[in-house]
CSV table of C-alpha atoms in Angstrom, one decimal:
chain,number,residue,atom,x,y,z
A,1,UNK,CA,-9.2,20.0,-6.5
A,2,UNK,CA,-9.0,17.9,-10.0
A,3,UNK,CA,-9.2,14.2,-10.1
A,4,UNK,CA,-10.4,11.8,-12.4
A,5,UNK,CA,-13.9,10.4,-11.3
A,6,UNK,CA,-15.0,6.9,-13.0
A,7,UNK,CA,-12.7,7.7,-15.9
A,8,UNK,CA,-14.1,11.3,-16.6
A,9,UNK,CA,-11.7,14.9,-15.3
A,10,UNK,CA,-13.1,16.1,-12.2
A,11,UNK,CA,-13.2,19.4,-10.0
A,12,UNK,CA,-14.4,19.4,-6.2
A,13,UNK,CA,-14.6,22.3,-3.9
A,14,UNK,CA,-14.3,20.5,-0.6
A,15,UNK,CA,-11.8,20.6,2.4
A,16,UNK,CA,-9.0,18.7,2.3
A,17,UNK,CA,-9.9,17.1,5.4
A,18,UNK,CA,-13.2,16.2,4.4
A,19,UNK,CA,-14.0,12.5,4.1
A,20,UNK,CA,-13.9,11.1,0.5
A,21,UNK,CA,-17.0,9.2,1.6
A,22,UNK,CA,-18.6,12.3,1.6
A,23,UNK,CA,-17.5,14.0,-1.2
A,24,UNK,CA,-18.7,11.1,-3.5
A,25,UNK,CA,-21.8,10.6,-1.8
A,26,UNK,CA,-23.0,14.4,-1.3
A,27,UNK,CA,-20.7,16.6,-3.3
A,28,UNK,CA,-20.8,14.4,-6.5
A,29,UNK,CA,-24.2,12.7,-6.2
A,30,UNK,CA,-22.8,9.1,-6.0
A,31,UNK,CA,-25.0,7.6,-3.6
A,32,UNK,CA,-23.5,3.9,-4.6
A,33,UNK,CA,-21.1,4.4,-1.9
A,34,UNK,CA,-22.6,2.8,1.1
A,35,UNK,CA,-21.7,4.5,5.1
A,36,UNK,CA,-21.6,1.1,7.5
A,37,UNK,CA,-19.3,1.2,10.0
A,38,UNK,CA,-17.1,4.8,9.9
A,39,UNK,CA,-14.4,2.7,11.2
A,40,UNK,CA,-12.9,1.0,8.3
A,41,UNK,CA,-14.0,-2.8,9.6
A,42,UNK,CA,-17.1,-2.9,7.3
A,43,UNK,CA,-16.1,-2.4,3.5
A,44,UNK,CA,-19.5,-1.0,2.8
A,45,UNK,CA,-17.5,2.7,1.8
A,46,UNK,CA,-15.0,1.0,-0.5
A,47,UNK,CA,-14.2,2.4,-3.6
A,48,UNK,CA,-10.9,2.1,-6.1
A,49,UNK,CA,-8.1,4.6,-5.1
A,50,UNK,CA,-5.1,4.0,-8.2
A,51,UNK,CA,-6.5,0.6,-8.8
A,52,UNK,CA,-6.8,-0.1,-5.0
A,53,UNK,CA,-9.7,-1.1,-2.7
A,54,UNK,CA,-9.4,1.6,0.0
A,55,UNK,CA,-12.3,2.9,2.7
A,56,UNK,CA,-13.5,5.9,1.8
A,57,UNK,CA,-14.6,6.8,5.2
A,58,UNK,CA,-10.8,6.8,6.2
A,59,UNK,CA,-9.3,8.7,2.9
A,60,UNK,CA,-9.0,12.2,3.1
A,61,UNK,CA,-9.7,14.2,0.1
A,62,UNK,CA,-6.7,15.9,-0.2
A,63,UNK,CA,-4.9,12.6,-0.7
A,64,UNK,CA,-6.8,12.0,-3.9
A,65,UNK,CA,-5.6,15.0,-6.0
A,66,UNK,CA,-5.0,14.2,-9.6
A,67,UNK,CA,-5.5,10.2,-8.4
A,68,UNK,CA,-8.2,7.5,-10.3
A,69,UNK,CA,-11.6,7.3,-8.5
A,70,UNK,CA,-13.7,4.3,-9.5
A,71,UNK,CA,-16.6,3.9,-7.7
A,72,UNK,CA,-19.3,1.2,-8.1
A,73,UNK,CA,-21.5,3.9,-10.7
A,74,UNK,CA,-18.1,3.7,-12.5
A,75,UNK,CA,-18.8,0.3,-13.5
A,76,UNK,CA,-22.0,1.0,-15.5
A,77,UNK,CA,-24.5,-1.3,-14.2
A,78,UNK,CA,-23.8,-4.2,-16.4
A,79,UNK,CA,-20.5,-5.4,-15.6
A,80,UNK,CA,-20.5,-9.4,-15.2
A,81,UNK,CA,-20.2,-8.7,-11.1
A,82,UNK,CA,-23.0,-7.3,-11.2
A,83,UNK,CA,-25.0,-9.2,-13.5
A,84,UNK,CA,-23.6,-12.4,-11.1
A,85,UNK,CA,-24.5,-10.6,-7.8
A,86,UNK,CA,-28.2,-9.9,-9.0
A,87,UNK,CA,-28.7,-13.2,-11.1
A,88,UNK,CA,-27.0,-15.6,-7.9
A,89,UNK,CA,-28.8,-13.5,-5.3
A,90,UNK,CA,-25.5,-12.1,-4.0
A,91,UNK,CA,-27.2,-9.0,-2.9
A,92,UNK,CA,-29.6,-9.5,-0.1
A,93,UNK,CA,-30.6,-6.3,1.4
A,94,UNK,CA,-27.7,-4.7,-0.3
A,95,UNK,CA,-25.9,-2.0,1.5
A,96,UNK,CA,-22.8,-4.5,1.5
A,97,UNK,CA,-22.8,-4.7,-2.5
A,98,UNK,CA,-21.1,-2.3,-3.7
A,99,UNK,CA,-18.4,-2.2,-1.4
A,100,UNK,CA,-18.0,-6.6,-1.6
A,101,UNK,CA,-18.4,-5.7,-6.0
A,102,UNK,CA,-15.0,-3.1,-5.6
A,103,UNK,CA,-12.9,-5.1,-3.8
A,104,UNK,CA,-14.3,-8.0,-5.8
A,105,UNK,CA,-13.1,-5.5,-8.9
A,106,UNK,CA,-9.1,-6.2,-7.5
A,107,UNK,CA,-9.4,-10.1,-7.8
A,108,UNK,CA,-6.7,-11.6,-10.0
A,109,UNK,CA,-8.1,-13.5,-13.2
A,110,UNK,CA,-9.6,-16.7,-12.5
A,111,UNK,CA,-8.9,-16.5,-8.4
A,112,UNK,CA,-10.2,-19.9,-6.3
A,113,UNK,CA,-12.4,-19.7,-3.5
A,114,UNK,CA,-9.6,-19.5,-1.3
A,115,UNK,CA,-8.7,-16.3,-2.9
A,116,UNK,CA,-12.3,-14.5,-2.9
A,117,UNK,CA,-12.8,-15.3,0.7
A,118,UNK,CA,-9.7,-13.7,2.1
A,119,UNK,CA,-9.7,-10.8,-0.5
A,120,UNK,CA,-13.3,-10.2,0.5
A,121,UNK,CA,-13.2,-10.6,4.4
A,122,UNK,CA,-12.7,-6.4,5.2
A,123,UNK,CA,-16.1,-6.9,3.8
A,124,UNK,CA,-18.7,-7.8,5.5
A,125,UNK,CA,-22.6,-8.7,4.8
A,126,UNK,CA,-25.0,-8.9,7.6
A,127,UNK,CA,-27.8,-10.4,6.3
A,128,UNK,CA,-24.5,-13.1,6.2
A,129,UNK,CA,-25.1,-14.0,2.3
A,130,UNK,CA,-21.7,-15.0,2.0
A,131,UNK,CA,-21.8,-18.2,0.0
A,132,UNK,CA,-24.2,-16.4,-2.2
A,133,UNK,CA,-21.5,-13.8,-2.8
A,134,UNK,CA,-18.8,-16.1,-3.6
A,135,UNK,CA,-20.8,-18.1,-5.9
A,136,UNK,CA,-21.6,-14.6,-7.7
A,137,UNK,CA,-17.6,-13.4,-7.6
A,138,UNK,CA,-16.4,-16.7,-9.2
A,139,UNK,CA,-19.3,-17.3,-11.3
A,140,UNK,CA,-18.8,-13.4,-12.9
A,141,UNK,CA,-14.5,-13.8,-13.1
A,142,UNK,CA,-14.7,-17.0,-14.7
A,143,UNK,CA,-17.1,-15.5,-17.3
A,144,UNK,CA,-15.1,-12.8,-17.7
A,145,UNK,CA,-12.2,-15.4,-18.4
A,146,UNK,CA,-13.6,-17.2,-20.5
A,147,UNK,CA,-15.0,-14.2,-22.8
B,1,UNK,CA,-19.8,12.1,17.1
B,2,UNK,CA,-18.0,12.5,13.8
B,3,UNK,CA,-15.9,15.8,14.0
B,4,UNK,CA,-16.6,18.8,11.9
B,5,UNK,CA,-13.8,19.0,9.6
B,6,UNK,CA,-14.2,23.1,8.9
B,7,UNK,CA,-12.3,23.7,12.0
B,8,UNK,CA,-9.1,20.9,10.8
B,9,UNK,CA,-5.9,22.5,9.7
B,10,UNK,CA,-4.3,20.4,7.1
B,11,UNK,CA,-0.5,21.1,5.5
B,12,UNK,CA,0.8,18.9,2.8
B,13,UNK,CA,4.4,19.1,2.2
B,14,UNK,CA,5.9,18.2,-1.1
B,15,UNK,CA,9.3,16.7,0.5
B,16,UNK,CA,10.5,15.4,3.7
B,17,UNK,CA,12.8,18.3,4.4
B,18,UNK,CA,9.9,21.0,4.3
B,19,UNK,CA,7.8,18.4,5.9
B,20,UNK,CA,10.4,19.1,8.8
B,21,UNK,CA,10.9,22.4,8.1
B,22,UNK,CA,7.1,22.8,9.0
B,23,UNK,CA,7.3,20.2,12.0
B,24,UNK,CA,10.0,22.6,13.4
B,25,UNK,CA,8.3,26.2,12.2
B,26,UNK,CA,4.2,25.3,12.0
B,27,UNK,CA,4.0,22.6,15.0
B,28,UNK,CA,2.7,20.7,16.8
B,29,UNK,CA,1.3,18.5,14.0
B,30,UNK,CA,0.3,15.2,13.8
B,31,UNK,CA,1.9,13.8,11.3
B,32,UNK,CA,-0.7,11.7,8.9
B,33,UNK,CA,-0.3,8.7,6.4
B,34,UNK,CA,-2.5,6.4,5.6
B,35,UNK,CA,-5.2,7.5,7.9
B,36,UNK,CA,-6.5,4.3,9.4
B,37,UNK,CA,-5.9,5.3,12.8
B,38,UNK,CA,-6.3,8.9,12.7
B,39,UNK,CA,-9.8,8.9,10.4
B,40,UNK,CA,-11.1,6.3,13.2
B,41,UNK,CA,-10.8,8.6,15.5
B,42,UNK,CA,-12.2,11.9,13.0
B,43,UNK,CA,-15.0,9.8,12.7
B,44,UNK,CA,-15.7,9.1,16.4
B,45,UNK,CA,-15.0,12.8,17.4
B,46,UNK,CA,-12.0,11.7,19.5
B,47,UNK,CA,-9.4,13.8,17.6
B,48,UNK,CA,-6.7,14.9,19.9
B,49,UNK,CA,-5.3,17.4,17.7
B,50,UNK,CA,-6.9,20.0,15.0
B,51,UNK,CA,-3.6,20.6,13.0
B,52,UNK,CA,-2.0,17.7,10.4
B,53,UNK,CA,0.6,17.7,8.3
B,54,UNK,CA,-0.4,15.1,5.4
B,55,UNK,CA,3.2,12.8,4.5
B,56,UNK,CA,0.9,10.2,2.3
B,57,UNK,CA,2.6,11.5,-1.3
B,58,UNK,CA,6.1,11.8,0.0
B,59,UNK,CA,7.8,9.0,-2.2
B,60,UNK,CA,11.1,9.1,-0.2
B,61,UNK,CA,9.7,7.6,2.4
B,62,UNK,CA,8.2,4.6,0.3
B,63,UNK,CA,9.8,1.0,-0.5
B,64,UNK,CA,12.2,-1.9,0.7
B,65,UNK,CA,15.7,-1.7,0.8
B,66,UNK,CA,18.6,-4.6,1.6
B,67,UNK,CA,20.8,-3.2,4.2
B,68,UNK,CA,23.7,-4.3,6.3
B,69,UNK,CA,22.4,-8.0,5.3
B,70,UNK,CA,19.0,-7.1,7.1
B,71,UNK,CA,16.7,-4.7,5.7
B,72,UNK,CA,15.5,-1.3,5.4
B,73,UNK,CA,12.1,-0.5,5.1
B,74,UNK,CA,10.7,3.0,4.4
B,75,UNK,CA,8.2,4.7,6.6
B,76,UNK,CA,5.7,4.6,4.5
B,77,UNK,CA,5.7,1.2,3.0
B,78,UNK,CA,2.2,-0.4,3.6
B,79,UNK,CA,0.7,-3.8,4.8
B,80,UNK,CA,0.1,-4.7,1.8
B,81,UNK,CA,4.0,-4.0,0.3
B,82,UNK,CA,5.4,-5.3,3.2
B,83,UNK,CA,3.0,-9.1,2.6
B,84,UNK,CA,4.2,-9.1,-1.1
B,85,UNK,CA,7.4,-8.2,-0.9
B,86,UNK,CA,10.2,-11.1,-1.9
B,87,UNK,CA,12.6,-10.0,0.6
B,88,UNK,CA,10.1,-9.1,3.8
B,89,UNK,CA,9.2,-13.0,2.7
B,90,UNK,CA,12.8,-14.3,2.5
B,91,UNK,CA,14.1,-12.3,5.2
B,92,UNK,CA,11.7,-12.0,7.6
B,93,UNK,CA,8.6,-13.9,7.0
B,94,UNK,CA,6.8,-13.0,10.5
B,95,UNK,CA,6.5,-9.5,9.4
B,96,UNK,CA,4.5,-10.6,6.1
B,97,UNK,CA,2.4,-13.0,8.6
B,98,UNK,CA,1.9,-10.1,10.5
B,99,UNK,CA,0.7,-7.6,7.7
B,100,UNK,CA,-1.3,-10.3,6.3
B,101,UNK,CA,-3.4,-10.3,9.3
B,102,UNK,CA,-4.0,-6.3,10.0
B,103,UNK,CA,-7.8,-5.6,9.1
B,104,UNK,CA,-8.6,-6.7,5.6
B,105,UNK,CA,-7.3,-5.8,2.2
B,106,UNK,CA,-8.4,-1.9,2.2
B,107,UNK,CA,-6.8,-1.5,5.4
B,108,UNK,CA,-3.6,-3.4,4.1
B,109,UNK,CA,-3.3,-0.9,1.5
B,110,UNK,CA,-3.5,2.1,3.2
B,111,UNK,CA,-1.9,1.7,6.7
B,112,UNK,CA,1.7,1.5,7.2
B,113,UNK,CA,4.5,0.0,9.1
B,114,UNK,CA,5.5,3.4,11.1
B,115,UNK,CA,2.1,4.3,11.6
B,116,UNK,CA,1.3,1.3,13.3
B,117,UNK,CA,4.6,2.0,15.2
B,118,UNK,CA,3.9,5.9,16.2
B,119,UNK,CA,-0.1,4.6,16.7
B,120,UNK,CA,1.8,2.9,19.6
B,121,UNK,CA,-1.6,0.6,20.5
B,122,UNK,CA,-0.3,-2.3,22.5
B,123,UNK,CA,-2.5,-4.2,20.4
B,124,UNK,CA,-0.8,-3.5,16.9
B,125,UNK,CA,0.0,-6.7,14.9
B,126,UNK,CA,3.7,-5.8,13.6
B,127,UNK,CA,5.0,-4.1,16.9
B,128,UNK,CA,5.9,-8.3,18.4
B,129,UNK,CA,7.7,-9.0,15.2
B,130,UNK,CA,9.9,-5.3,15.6
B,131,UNK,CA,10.9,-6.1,19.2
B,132,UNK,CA,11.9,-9.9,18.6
B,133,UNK,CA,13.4,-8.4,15.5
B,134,UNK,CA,15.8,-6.1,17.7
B,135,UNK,CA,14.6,-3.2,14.7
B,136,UNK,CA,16.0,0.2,15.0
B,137,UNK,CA,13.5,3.5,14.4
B,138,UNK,CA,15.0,5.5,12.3
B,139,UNK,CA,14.0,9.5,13.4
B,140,UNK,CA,14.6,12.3,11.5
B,141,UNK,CA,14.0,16.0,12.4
B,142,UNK,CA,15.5,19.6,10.8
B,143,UNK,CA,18.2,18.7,13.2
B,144,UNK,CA,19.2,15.4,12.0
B,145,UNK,CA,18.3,12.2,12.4
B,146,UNK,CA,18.9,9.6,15.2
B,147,UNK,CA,18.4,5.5,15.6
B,148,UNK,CA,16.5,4.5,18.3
B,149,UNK,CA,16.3,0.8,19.4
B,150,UNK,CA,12.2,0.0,19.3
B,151,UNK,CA,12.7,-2.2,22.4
B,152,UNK,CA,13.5,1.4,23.3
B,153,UNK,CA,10.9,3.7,21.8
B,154,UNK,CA,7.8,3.4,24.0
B,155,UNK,CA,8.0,4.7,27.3
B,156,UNK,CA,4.1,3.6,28.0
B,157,UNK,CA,0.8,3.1,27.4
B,158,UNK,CA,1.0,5.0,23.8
B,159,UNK,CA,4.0,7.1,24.3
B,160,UNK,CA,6.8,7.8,22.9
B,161,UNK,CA,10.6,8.9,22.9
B,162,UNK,CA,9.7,10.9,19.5
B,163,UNK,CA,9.9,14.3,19.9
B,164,UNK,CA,7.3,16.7,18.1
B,165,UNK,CA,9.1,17.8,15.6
B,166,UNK,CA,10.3,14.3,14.8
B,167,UNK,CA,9.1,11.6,12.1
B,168,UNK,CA,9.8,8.0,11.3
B,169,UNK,CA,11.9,7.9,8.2
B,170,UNK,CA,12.7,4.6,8.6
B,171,UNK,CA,12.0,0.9,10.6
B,172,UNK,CA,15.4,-1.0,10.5
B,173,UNK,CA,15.8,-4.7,10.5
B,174,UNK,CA,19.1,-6.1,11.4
B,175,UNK,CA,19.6,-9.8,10.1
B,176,UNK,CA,16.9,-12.9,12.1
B,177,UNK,CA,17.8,-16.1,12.0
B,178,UNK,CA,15.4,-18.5,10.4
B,179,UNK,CA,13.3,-20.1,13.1
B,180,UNK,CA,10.4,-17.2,13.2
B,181,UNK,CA,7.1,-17.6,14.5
B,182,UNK,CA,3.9,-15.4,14.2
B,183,UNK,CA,0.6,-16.1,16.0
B,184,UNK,CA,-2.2,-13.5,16.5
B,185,UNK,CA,-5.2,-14.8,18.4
B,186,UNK,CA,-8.6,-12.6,18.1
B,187,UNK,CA,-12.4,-13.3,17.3
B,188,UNK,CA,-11.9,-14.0,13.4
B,189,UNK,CA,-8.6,-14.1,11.4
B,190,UNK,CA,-9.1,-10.8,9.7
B,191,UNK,CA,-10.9,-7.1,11.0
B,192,UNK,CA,-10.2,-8.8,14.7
B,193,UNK,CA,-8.2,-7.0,16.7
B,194,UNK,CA,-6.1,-9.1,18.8
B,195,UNK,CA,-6.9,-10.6,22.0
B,196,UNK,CA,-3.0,-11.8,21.8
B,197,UNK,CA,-0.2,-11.4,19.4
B,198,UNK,CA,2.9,-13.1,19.8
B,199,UNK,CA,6.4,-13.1,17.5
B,200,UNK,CA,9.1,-15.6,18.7
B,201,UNK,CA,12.3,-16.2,17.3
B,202,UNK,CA,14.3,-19.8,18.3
B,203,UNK,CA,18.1,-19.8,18.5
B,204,UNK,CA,20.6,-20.2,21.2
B,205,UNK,CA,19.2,-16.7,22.9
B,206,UNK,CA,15.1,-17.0,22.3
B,207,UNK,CA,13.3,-14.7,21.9
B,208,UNK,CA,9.7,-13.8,22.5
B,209,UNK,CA,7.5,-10.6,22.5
B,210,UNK,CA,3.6,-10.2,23.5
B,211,UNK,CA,1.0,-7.9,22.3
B,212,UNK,CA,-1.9,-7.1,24.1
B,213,UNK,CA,-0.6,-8.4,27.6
B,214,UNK,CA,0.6,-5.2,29.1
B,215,UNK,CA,0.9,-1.3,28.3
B,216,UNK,CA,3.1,-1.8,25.3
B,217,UNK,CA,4.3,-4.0,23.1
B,218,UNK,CA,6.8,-6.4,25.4
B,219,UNK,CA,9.7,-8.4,25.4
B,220,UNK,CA,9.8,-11.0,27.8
B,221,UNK,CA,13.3,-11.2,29.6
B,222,UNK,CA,12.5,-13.2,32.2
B,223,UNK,CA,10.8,-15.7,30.1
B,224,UNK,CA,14.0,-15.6,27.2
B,225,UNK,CA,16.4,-16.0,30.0
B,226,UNK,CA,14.5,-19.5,31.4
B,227,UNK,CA,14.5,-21.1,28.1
B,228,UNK,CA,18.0,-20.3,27.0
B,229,UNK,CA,19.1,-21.7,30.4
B,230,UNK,CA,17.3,-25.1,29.4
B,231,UNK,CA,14.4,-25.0,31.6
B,232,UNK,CA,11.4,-27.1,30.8
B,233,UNK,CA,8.4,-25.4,28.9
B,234,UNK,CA,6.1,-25.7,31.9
B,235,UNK,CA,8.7,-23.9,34.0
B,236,UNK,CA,9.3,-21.0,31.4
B,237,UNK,CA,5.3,-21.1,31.0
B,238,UNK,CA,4.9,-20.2,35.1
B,239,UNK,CA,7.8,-17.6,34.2
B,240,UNK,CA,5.6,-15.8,31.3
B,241,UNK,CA,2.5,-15.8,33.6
B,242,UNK,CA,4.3,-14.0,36.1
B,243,UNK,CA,6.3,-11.6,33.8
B,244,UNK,CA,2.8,-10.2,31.5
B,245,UNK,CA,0.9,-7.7,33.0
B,246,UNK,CA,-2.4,-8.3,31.0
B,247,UNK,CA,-6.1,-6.5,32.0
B,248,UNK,CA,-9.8,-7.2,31.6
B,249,UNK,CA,-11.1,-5.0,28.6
B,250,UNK,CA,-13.9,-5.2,25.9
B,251,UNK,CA,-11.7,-7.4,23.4
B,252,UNK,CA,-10.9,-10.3,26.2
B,253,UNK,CA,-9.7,-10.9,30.3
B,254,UNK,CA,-6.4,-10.9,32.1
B,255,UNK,CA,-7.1,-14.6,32.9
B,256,UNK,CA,-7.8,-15.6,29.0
B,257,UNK,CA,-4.4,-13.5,27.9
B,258,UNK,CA,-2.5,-14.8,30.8
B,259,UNK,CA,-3.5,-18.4,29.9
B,260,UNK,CA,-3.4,-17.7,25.7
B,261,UNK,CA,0.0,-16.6,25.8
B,262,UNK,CA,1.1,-19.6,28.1
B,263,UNK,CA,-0.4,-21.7,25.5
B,264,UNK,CA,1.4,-20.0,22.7
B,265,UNK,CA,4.7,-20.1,24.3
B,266,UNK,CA,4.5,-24.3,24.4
B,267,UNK,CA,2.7,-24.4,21.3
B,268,UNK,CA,5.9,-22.6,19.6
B,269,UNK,CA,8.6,-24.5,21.6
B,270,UNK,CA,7.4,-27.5,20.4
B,271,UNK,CA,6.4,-26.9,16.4
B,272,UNK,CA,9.9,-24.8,16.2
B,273,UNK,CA,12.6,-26.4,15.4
B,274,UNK,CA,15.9,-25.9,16.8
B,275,UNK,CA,18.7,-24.1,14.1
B,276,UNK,CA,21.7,-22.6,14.6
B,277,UNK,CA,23.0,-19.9,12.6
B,278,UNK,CA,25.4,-21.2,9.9
């Protein structure tokens, strides 16, 4: 089945039922992807489905065919979120990151704290570094604003 | 345990008539949209069914419509639509309340308005606004299609009057007038699943409905016919706490509902204003 995988043509051999979770994490090598919860309360699986934050432990993979992937390798490593999240120690013990950096990926430009909280709160941290995190999300968006 | 997925069956239709076509000739299948509810369930190993017929990228069933001065709102239509659209806001702002508050923003996205209905938990957070709405299910098979009143549609605890070969085309809203109110009580305002979840509407013939309080999804008759006759709120109060059937289970007691919901009621009488329809 063809997709596109962080911006690059992609072909997976995997059943349609199978969890796109899965397929990321052991059928493309994308360990980013994070397994918490397997119930879709967490956010630790979330990637970008068409632009979307989604949980990729709920998406089957027949329902991405010829759809955008972005997951949080997608983004390179140097992307202002995550040069925020590492600089503001917005990653504790970091299974939440890439998961709170994805949905954190949907925010409109410049959003207030208002914003970030309840676009963020499918996702949650339990080493509870929440005000670390928002620091990092609106630190990195009004960077990227003002660039 | 998560469930193997080797042994799944998976069809994916490319329109709504071979979707029913394969209902009819390929069934039973559990018809599958979003996923929220049904991946929960692949990844606990409680499954109930191995076959699924996979409706996500039908684009008939997507989007809102004005209808009849009410709307129309297509099955597939997510949370998320349903909280953004102008005229879910202007028309019937309870249901955007509503979506807002089902799980968080990946969930909004992906789940949608008749799966929440055919998931038939008396728990979901639309299902209040539908029945104080007076909505029609709109049901569709190879044979035709029928409307079915949702104050109607469940016969108990997660069934249905849908048949097999059956799916939800459609959720109908006939006009509401203005005074609507929306109140889900849970742990935390999103994830939580309710503990209570209550839609009311005020007008010469109130209307409330109650999640979480009995098998399904309720209207409260009893309680409707109190208050339209003028009586106090403490008297139409001791009326809901009779009428709801709550019970004891992980998420809260009978006791807490019984007493919530009382709460709720008053809390609504007096924050909603009185208007008639003009």
């Amino acid at each position: 089945m063809r997709f596109t995988l962080n911006g690059a043509p992609a072909e997976v051999d995997a059943h349609p039922m199978a969890r796109l979770l899965d397929v990321l994490r052991e059928q493309c090598g994308l360990t980013g992807t994070k397994e918490g919860c397997g119930e879709g309360e967490c956010g630790a699986c979330t990637v970008l489905v068409a632009g979307e934050a989604v949980c990729s432990c709920l998406v089957p993979f027949a329902q991405v065919e010829d759809s955008e992937v972005v997951t949080i390798e997608g983004l390179g490593g140097e992307h202002p979120l995550q040069r925020a999240f590492a600089a503001l120690g917005g990653a504790q013990c970091g299974i939440c990151t890439p998961g709170m950096i994805m949905t954190a990926m949907t925010l409109g430009p410049e959003p207030g704290i208002d914003e970030v909280r309840t676009k963020l709160a499918g996702n949650l941290c339990r080493c509870t570094g929440y005000e670390a995190i928002y620091r990092a999300v609106l630190d990195a968006t009004r960077a990227e604003a003002a660039a | 345990m998560r469930t193997a997925v080797s042994a799944l069956d998976l069809r994916k239709p490319s329109s709504v008539d071979e979707a029913l076509a394969m209902l009819r000739d390929d069934g039973p299948r559990v018809p599958m949209a979003g996923c929220t509810d049904v991946y929960v369930s692949l990844n606990f190993g409680t499954l109930t069914s191995a076959r699924f017929l996979d409706i996500w990228g039908l684009s008939e069933l997507r989007g809102i419509e004005e209808a009849d001065g009410g709307l129309r709102i297509g099955a597939l239509t997510t949370h998320a639509e349903l909280w953004r659209s102008p005229l879910v806001l202007s028309r019937l702002p309870i249901l955007a309340a509503a979506c807002r508050e089902v799980g968080g923003i990946q969930i909004q996205n992906r789940g949608t308005l008749a799966g929440n209905v055919a998931n038939g938990s008396p728990a979901g957070d639309t299902l209040p606004v539908l029945a104080v709405a007076d909505a029609v299910v709109v049901l569709r098979s190879a044979d035709g299609e029928r409307r079915v009143p949702f104050n109607g549609f469940y016969t108990g605890y997660r069934a249905t009057v849908m048949r097999p070969d059956e799916l939800i085309v459609a959720i109908e809203i006939p006009p509401v007038p203005d005074a609507q109110w929306f109140r889900k009580v849970g742990t935390r305002a999103a994830q939580a699943i309710s503990k209570v979840v209550m839609a009311a509407v005020r007008s010469e013939t109130p209307r409330v409905a109650l999640g979480s309080v009995a098998a399904t999804v309720v209207r409260l008759p009893q309680t409707e016919a109190a208050l339209a006759a003028g009586a106090g709120i403490e008297e139409a109060q001791r009326v809901l706490m009779e009428e709801v059937t709550p019970i004891d289970d992980i998420r809260s007691t009978a006791d807490y509902r019984r007493r919530v919901c009382a709460n709720l009621l008053a809390r609504w009488w007096d924050s909603s204003p009185m208007k008639l329809a003009s």
